[in-house]
Amino acid sequence: MLQRYRSFPYLSYFFLCHFSLAVVFPIFSVLVFREELSSLIYTRAITLGLLIALFPLAQMASGYLLLKTGAALRGARGELLICAVLIFLSFIGLFVAIKIKNLSLLFLFRGLSGAAAGGLFLSENIIITGREDHVKAGRLLTILTGLGLMAGVLAGGFSDLLSLQSSVPFIIGCLLALISITALYMSGTPKIQPTVFHEKKSLTGGTFRSSFFFFAMSWLATLQFFSLYVLELFSPFSSYTPLFLFMMSLVWLMGALSAKMLGGTFSKKTTLFFCLTSSFLMSLLIYFQQFFVPSMFFHLVFCLYSGLAWSLFSRASHISGSREALVQAFQNQKVALLAATAAPLIMILFTSMNINDVYLSNLIMLGISTILLILK
């Protein structure tokens, strides 16, 4: 219990980082394409891709620096506290930028929030290093990553996507940031391992991580564009978007938690193959679906298998110490951030921005992921 209490400040910051990444997914896609911040559809696609990709790019750039200085100067707690404060301020800045529809300010505060979330790796290091059961700590971070992303999209869905005037997502973000700031301020000096960020040793193999990468792109693209999908194709039902985002989050969690239960019944590769092929089928059905209720059902099934696959992809076997657990956690986090960067940039290729193109790209990504898994 004491270990959990000591980890709470860093778990809260870890969750906040993923929440702040995803909370603007529903808002940005609607803002750029419905408000026509750019006159040409091609320019709008580039604008949206860069806006969404800027956060993980800035996060990766600042992550190594914060981890290195936090270890060298023993200032990990102070750095994370400053990062949490900057995330709080970036929520306020993003809300103002969206209200006045200023593209320059959107890029500025999106980049600031991404850089401030660079302490993700530092918090990950502290959580795993400070726990005796490193395998459980890694599993906890895997689930928390997905939950943070789903919670962010869910909160963003509570914005009035027809007017973009709602402050609810940003109030939730500010409250989460305040919780993290308070917890970090009251926490003690943590222990960290400074030398494993660029560790090359792999517990899973490059082909397996590549399969994870393409799968993660398909799932993140679905999260990024779901609200726009409902608004464009099923606008009379757009008021139900928060409800379905909540249901998607719930079934994703059910899938993620079932990974441990299925682990002793089927091999990881067999279960992942089933999840990827099932997700491929769901994306295919969504692509051709013209009715709201069946489409939402297929989305829920897609999220169920995505949660299970995410948990299995992120889990490595034969972890015997905090160093191996940390190496694996960093590798998983890098793959997730690269996928979060690549997914919106891939959509630039679909310049017509028919919203169904998202699911066409999903089919391609899931097909590549399945082939790589077979070749593992």
Short mmCIF file of C-alpha atoms in Angstrom, two decimals:
data_model
loop_
_atom_site.label_atom_id
_atom_site.label_comp_id
_atom_site.label_asym_id
_atom_site.label_seq_id
_atom_site.Cartn_x
_atom_site.Cartn_y
_atom_site.Cartn_z
CA MET A 1 0.00 0.00 0.00
CA LEU A 2 2.84 2.38 0.85
CA GLN A 3 4.47 1.68 -2.52
CA ARG A 4 1.23 2.57 -4.29
CA TYR A 5 0.91 5.79 -2.33
CA ARG A 6 4.47 6.79 -3.16
CA SER A 7 3.89 6.02 -6.84
CA PHE A 8 0.65 8.00 -7.09
CA PRO A 9 2.22 11.40 -8.00
CA TYR A 10 4.12 9.82 -10.88
CA LEU A 11 1.19 7.65 -11.99
CA SER A 12 -1.02 10.75 -12.03
CA TYR A 13 1.50 12.61 -14.19
CA PHE A 14 1.90 9.57 -16.48
CA PHE A 15 -1.88 9.44 -16.97
CA LEU A 16 -2.00 13.22 -17.51
CA CYS A 17 0.54 13.00 -20.35
CA HIS A 18 -1.58 10.53 -22.31
CA PHE A 19 -4.78 12.41 -21.54
CA SER A 20 -3.32 15.67 -22.86
CA LEU A 21 -2.17 13.89 -26.03
CA ALA A 22 -5.65 12.61 -26.89
CA VAL A 23 -8.09 15.19 -25.51
CA VAL A 24 -7.90 17.37 -28.63
CA PHE A 25 -8.32 14.53 -31.15
CA PRO A 26 -12.09 15.08 -31.56
CA ILE A 27 -11.79 18.86 -31.39
CA PHE A 28 -8.94 19.41 -33.86
CA SER A 29 -10.40 17.20 -36.58
CA VAL A 30 -13.71 19.09 -36.46
CA LEU A 31 -12.06 22.49 -36.03
CA VAL A 32 -9.81 22.16 -39.06
CA PHE A 33 -12.28 20.55 -41.46
CA ARG A 34 -15.58 22.09 -40.39
CA GLU A 35 -14.39 25.60 -39.56
CA GLU A 36 -12.18 25.71 -42.66
CA LEU A 37 -9.12 27.29 -41.06
CA SER A 38 -7.39 26.54 -44.37
CA SER A 39 -9.13 27.13 -47.68
CA LEU A 40 -7.90 24.07 -49.59
CA ILE A 41 -8.70 20.51 -48.56
CA TYR A 42 -5.06 19.52 -49.15
CA THR A 43 -3.86 22.30 -46.85
CA ARG A 44 -6.41 21.31 -44.23
CA ALA A 45 -5.18 17.71 -44.27
CA ILE A 46 -1.58 18.87 -43.75
CA THR A 47 -2.65 21.28 -40.99
CA LEU A 48 -4.54 18.60 -39.10
CA GLY A 49 -1.76 16.05 -39.51
CA LEU A 50 0.89 18.44 -38.21
CA LEU A 51 -1.27 19.69 -35.33
CA ILE A 52 -1.88 16.19 -34.00
CA ALA A 53 1.65 14.94 -34.70
CA LEU A 54 3.35 17.93 -33.06
CA PHE A 55 2.63 16.72 -29.52
CA PRO A 56 4.39 13.31 -29.67
CA LEU A 57 7.24 14.84 -31.69
CA ALA A 58 7.86 17.47 -29.01
CA GLN A 59 7.41 14.83 -26.32
CA MET A 60 10.06 12.55 -27.80
CA ALA A 61 12.46 15.48 -28.26
CA SER A 62 12.19 16.64 -24.66
CA GLY A 63 11.85 13.18 -23.08
CA TYR A 64 15.49 12.12 -23.28
CA LEU A 65 16.75 15.53 -22.11
CA LEU A 66 14.46 15.57 -19.08
CA LEU A 67 15.37 12.00 -18.19
CA LYS A 68 19.09 12.74 -18.46
CA THR A 69 19.05 15.96 -16.46
CA GLY A 70 16.66 14.54 -13.88
CA ALA A 71 19.12 11.73 -13.23
CA ALA A 72 22.25 13.87 -13.32
CA LEU A 73 20.97 16.67 -11.13
CA ARG A 74 18.68 14.52 -8.97
CA GLY A 75 15.96 16.97 -9.84
CA ALA A 76 13.38 14.50 -11.14
CA ARG A 77 10.59 15.64 -8.82
CA GLY A 78 11.16 19.32 -9.57
CA GLU A 79 11.27 18.74 -13.32
CA LEU A 80 8.01 16.81 -13.30
CA LEU A 81 6.39 19.49 -11.15
CA ILE A 82 7.37 22.18 -13.67
CA CYS A 83 6.12 19.96 -16.53
CA ALA A 84 2.74 19.47 -14.83
CA VAL A 85 2.40 23.25 -14.35
CA LEU A 86 3.19 23.83 -18.04
CA ILE A 87 0.57 21.24 -19.05
CA PHE A 88 -1.95 23.10 -16.88
CA LEU A 89 -1.09 26.38 -18.63
CA SER A 90 -1.21 24.74 -22.06
CA PHE A 91 -4.81 23.59 -21.45
CA ILE A 92 -5.77 27.21 -20.81
CA GLY A 93 -3.85 28.36 -23.89
CA LEU A 94 -5.44 25.74 -26.14
CA PHE A 95 -8.92 26.68 -24.96
CA VAL A 96 -8.27 30.35 -25.79
CA ALA A 97 -6.75 29.45 -29.18
CA ILE A 98 -9.76 27.30 -30.10
CA LYS A 99 -12.22 29.99 -28.95
CA ILE A 100 -10.60 32.62 -31.18
CA LYS A 101 -9.69 30.04 -33.89
CA ASN A 102 -6.06 31.17 -34.06
CA LEU A 103 -3.93 28.59 -35.86
CA SER A 104 -0.59 30.02 -34.70
CA LEU A 105 -1.60 29.79 -31.04
CA LEU A 106 -2.86 26.24 -31.59
CA PHE A 107 0.56 25.17 -32.83
CA LEU A 108 2.33 27.08 -30.04
CA PHE A 109 0.38 25.58 -27.15
CA ARG A 110 0.20 22.13 -28.75
CA GLY A 111 3.99 22.11 -28.97
CA LEU A 112 4.30 23.41 -25.40
CA SER A 113 2.02 20.71 -24.01
CA GLY A 114 3.98 18.05 -25.91
CA ALA A 115 7.32 19.27 -24.58
CA ALA A 116 5.90 19.45 -21.06
CA ALA A 117 4.75 15.83 -21.40
CA GLY A 118 8.32 14.79 -22.14
CA GLY A 119 8.65 13.85 -18.47
CA LEU A 120 6.65 10.73 -19.37
CA PHE A 121 9.82 8.65 -19.59
CA LEU A 122 11.09 10.09 -16.31
CA SER A 123 7.87 9.19 -14.49
CA GLU A 124 7.95 5.73 -16.07
CA ASN A 125 11.49 5.24 -14.78
CA ILE A 126 10.50 6.27 -11.24
CA ILE A 127 7.41 4.02 -11.14
CA ILE A 128 9.21 0.86 -12.27
CA THR A 129 12.39 1.50 -10.27
CA GLY A 130 10.42 2.17 -7.09
CA ARG A 131 8.37 -1.04 -7.14
CA GLU A 132 9.42 -4.52 -6.09
CA ASP A 133 7.22 -6.30 -8.64
CA HIS A 134 8.52 -4.82 -11.89
CA VAL A 135 6.35 -7.02 -14.12
CA LYS A 136 3.16 -5.77 -12.45
CA ALA A 137 4.44 -2.20 -12.67
CA GLY A 138 4.96 -2.62 -16.42
CA ARG A 139 1.48 -4.06 -16.86
CA LEU A 140 0.00 -1.20 -14.87
CA LEU A 141 1.70 1.33 -17.14
CA THR A 142 0.45 -0.52 -20.23
CA ILE A 143 -3.16 -0.28 -19.02
CA LEU A 144 -2.70 3.31 -17.86
CA THR A 145 -1.37 4.33 -21.29
CA GLY A 146 -4.49 3.11 -23.05
CA LEU A 147 -6.80 4.47 -20.37
CA GLY A 148 -5.20 7.90 -20.61
CA LEU A 149 -5.71 7.94 -24.37
CA MET A 150 -9.30 6.73 -24.12
CA ALA A 151 -10.11 9.18 -21.29
CA GLY A 152 -8.69 12.03 -23.36
CA VAL A 153 -10.81 11.19 -26.39
CA LEU A 154 -13.85 10.73 -24.13
CA ALA A 155 -13.35 14.15 -22.51
CA GLY A 156 -12.79 15.76 -25.91
CA GLY A 157 -16.05 14.22 -27.11
CA PHE A 158 -17.94 16.18 -24.45
CA SER A 159 -17.11 19.37 -26.33
CA ASP A 160 -19.99 20.67 -28.42
CA LEU A 161 -18.51 19.66 -31.76
CA LEU A 162 -21.01 21.76 -33.69
CA SER A 163 -19.95 25.03 -32.05
CA LEU A 164 -16.65 24.11 -30.31
CA GLN A 165 -17.56 26.46 -27.46
CA SER A 166 -17.52 23.92 -24.61
CA SER A 167 -14.83 24.29 -21.95
CA VAL A 168 -15.54 20.87 -20.37
CA PRO A 169 -12.50 19.02 -21.84
CA PHE A 170 -10.13 21.75 -20.70
CA ILE A 171 -11.67 22.03 -17.23
CA ILE A 172 -11.17 18.26 -16.82
CA GLY A 173 -7.60 18.60 -18.07
CA CYS A 174 -6.85 21.46 -15.67
CA LEU A 175 -8.29 19.48 -12.74
CA LEU A 176 -6.15 16.46 -13.60
CA ALA A 177 -3.11 18.72 -13.88
CA LEU A 178 -3.86 20.30 -10.48
CA ILE A 179 -4.11 16.84 -8.90
CA SER A 180 -0.76 15.91 -10.39
CA ILE A 181 0.83 19.21 -9.34
CA THR A 182 -0.39 18.82 -5.74
CA ALA A 183 0.72 15.18 -5.52
CA LEU A 184 4.16 15.94 -6.97
CA TYR A 185 4.64 18.92 -4.66
CA MET A 186 3.96 16.71 -1.63
CA SER A 187 6.04 13.75 -2.82
CA GLY A 188 9.54 12.81 -1.68
CA THR A 189 12.79 12.35 -3.63
CA PRO A 190 12.41 9.42 -6.06
CA LYS A 191 14.93 6.82 -7.25
CA ILE A 192 15.67 6.54 -10.97
CA GLN A 193 17.93 4.60 -13.35
CA PRO A 194 19.60 7.02 -15.78
CA THR A 195 21.18 4.76 -18.40
CA VAL A 196 18.54 2.67 -20.18
CA PHE A 197 16.78 5.09 -22.57
CA HIS A 198 18.81 4.00 -25.60
CA GLU A 199 19.32 0.39 -24.48
CA LYS A 200 19.34 -1.82 -27.59
CA LYS A 201 18.54 -5.13 -25.90
CA SER A 202 15.09 -6.37 -26.94
CA LEU A 203 12.87 -8.90 -25.23
CA THR A 204 10.49 -9.20 -28.18
CA GLY A 205 12.36 -8.57 -31.46
CA GLY A 206 12.20 -5.87 -34.12
CA THR A 207 9.57 -7.58 -36.27
CA PHE A 208 7.24 -7.89 -33.29
CA ARG A 209 7.65 -4.19 -32.40
CA SER A 210 7.04 -3.26 -36.05
CA SER A 211 3.80 -5.22 -35.95
CA PHE A 212 2.89 -3.35 -32.76
CA PHE A 213 3.66 -0.05 -34.49
CA PHE A 214 1.28 -0.61 -37.42
CA PHE A 215 -1.44 -1.93 -35.12
CA ALA A 216 -1.07 1.13 -32.86
CA MET A 217 -1.40 3.45 -35.87
CA SER A 218 -4.72 1.88 -36.84
CA TRP A 219 -6.13 2.16 -33.31
CA LEU A 220 -4.92 5.74 -32.79
CA ALA A 221 -6.31 6.83 -36.17
CA THR A 222 -9.72 5.48 -35.11
CA LEU A 223 -9.55 7.49 -31.88
CA GLN A 224 -8.40 10.62 -33.67
CA PHE A 225 -11.19 10.71 -36.22
CA PHE A 226 -14.15 8.95 -34.57
CA SER A 227 -15.98 12.18 -33.66
CA LEU A 228 -15.56 13.57 -37.16
CA TYR A 229 -16.76 10.22 -38.56
CA VAL A 230 -20.02 10.47 -36.58
CA LEU A 231 -20.44 14.17 -37.39
CA GLU A 232 -19.88 13.69 -41.13
CA LEU A 233 -21.83 10.47 -41.77
CA PHE A 234 -24.36 10.33 -38.93
CA SER A 235 -24.84 13.96 -37.90
CA PRO A 236 -28.35 13.42 -36.40
CA PHE A 237 -26.69 11.12 -33.84
CA SER A 238 -23.72 13.39 -33.03
CA SER A 239 -25.12 14.16 -29.56
CA TYR A 240 -24.53 10.49 -28.67
CA THR A 241 -20.80 10.74 -29.40
CA PRO A 242 -19.76 11.01 -25.69
CA LEU A 243 -21.88 7.96 -24.82
CA PHE A 244 -20.28 5.82 -27.50
CA LEU A 245 -16.80 7.08 -26.61
CA PHE A 246 -17.50 5.99 -23.03
CA MET A 247 -18.66 2.58 -24.22
CA MET A 248 -15.58 2.27 -26.45
CA SER A 249 -13.36 3.08 -23.45
CA LEU A 250 -15.15 0.50 -21.32
CA VAL A 251 -14.86 -2.36 -23.80
CA TRP A 252 -11.23 -1.42 -24.52
CA LEU A 253 -10.50 -1.81 -20.79
CA MET A 254 -12.33 -5.15 -20.73
CA GLY A 255 -10.16 -6.34 -23.61
CA ALA A 256 -6.94 -5.12 -22.00
CA LEU A 257 -7.73 -6.78 -18.67
CA SER A 258 -8.62 -10.08 -20.32
CA ALA A 259 -5.09 -10.47 -21.72
CA LYS A 260 -3.76 -12.04 -18.53
CA MET A 261 -6.69 -14.48 -18.37
CA LEU A 262 -6.14 -15.64 -21.96
CA GLY A 263 -2.36 -15.81 -21.54
CA GLY A 264 -2.49 -19.29 -19.99
CA THR A 265 -4.99 -20.63 -22.54
CA PHE A 266 -3.53 -19.62 -25.91
CA SER A 267 -0.09 -18.52 -27.06
CA LYS A 268 0.50 -14.78 -27.40
CA LYS A 269 1.07 -15.05 -31.17
CA THR A 270 -2.15 -17.02 -31.72
CA THR A 271 -4.23 -14.58 -29.68
CA LEU A 272 -2.67 -11.57 -31.40
CA PHE A 273 -3.33 -13.08 -34.84
CA PHE A 274 -6.98 -13.55 -33.90
CA CYS A 275 -7.20 -9.95 -32.57
CA LEU A 276 -5.59 -8.42 -35.66
CA THR A 277 -7.68 -10.38 -38.16
CA SER A 278 -10.85 -9.60 -36.18
CA SER A 279 -9.91 -5.89 -36.07
CA PHE A 280 -9.29 -6.02 -39.83
CA LEU A 281 -12.76 -7.50 -40.35
CA MET A 282 -14.37 -4.84 -38.14
CA SER A 283 -12.63 -2.04 -40.06
CA LEU A 284 -13.82 -3.57 -43.33
CA LEU A 285 -17.41 -3.72 -42.07
CA ILE A 286 -17.23 -0.12 -40.80
CA TYR A 287 -15.84 1.03 -44.17
CA PHE A 288 -18.90 -0.28 -46.03
CA GLN A 289 -21.47 0.39 -43.31
CA GLN A 290 -24.18 2.99 -43.99
CA PHE A 291 -26.27 2.60 -40.83
CA PHE A 292 -25.48 4.09 -37.44
CA VAL A 293 -26.27 1.27 -34.99
CA PRO A 294 -24.34 -1.50 -36.81
CA SER A 295 -21.41 0.88 -37.28
CA MET A 296 -21.25 1.64 -33.55
CA PHE A 297 -21.45 -2.07 -32.75
CA PHE A 298 -18.50 -2.76 -35.06
CA HIS A 299 -16.56 0.08 -33.39
CA LEU A 300 -17.16 -1.48 -29.97
CA VAL A 301 -15.96 -4.89 -31.14
CA PHE A 302 -12.94 -3.21 -32.74
CA CYS A 303 -12.08 -1.54 -29.41
CA LEU A 304 -12.49 -4.82 -27.51
CA TYR A 305 -9.92 -6.57 -29.70
CA SER A 306 -7.71 -3.46 -29.72
CA GLY A 307 -7.55 -3.44 -25.92
CA LEU A 308 -6.57 -7.11 -25.86
CA ALA A 309 -3.97 -6.64 -28.61
CA TRP A 310 -2.51 -3.51 -26.97
CA SER A 311 -1.98 -5.35 -23.69
CA LEU A 312 -0.43 -8.39 -25.40
CA PHE A 313 1.86 -6.33 -27.63
CA SER A 314 3.10 -4.35 -24.63
CA ARG A 315 3.82 -7.40 -22.49
CA ALA A 316 7.21 -9.08 -22.60
CA SER A 317 8.11 -12.38 -20.97
CA HIS A 318 11.13 -13.34 -18.87
CA ILE A 319 11.56 -9.95 -17.15
CA SER A 320 13.79 -10.59 -14.17
CA GLY A 321 14.68 -7.12 -12.89
CA SER A 322 13.90 -3.42 -12.95
CA ARG A 323 16.41 -2.76 -15.72
CA GLU A 324 14.81 -5.22 -18.15
CA ALA A 325 11.33 -3.97 -17.20
CA LEU A 326 12.42 -0.39 -17.81
CA VAL A 327 14.01 -1.19 -21.19
CA GLN A 328 10.80 -2.90 -22.30
CA ALA A 329 8.62 -0.06 -21.02
CA PHE A 330 10.72 2.54 -22.85
CA GLN A 331 10.61 0.54 -26.09
CA ASN A 332 6.82 0.21 -25.87
CA GLN A 333 6.42 3.90 -25.15
CA LYS A 334 8.62 4.88 -28.08
CA VAL A 335 6.59 2.67 -30.43
CA ALA A 336 3.34 4.21 -29.14
CA LEU A 337 4.64 7.77 -29.58
CA LEU A 338 5.98 7.05 -33.06
CA ALA A 339 2.58 5.60 -33.99
CA ALA A 340 0.84 8.67 -32.56
CA THR A 341 3.11 10.81 -34.77
CA ALA A 342 2.75 8.72 -37.91
CA ALA A 343 -1.02 8.06 -37.82
CA PRO A 344 -2.14 11.65 -38.55
CA LEU A 345 0.67 12.21 -41.04
CA ILE A 346 -0.43 9.13 -43.01
CA MET A 347 -3.83 10.78 -43.38
CA ILE A 348 -2.20 13.60 -45.34
CA LEU A 349 -1.93 11.09 -48.19
CA PHE A 350 -5.73 10.89 -48.29
CA THR A 351 -6.15 14.48 -49.43
CA SER A 352 -9.82 14.11 -50.37
CA MET A 353 -10.43 13.43 -46.65
CA ASN A 354 -13.44 11.27 -47.18
CA ILE A 355 -13.80 10.19 -43.56
CA ASN A 356 -14.09 6.55 -44.62
CA ASP A 357 -10.47 6.83 -45.80
CA VAL A 358 -9.53 6.46 -42.13
CA TYR A 359 -10.84 2.92 -42.17
CA LEU A 360 -9.25 2.23 -45.54
CA SER A 361 -5.90 3.19 -44.01
CA ASN A 362 -6.76 0.97 -41.02
CA LEU A 363 -7.16 -1.99 -43.34
CA ILE A 364 -3.71 -1.33 -44.79
CA MET A 365 -2.06 -0.87 -41.37
CA LEU A 366 -3.71 -3.94 -39.86
CA GLY A 367 -2.83 -6.02 -42.91
CA ILE A 368 0.85 -5.03 -42.59
CA SER A 369 0.74 -5.69 -38.83
CA THR A 370 -0.70 -9.17 -39.36
CA ILE A 371 1.88 -10.08 -42.00
CA LEU A 372 4.73 -8.93 -39.74
CA LEU A 373 3.28 -10.96 -36.86
CA ILE A 374 3.19 -14.08 -39.05
CA LEU A 375 6.82 -13.49 -40.08
CA LYS A 376 7.96 -13.15 -36.45
#
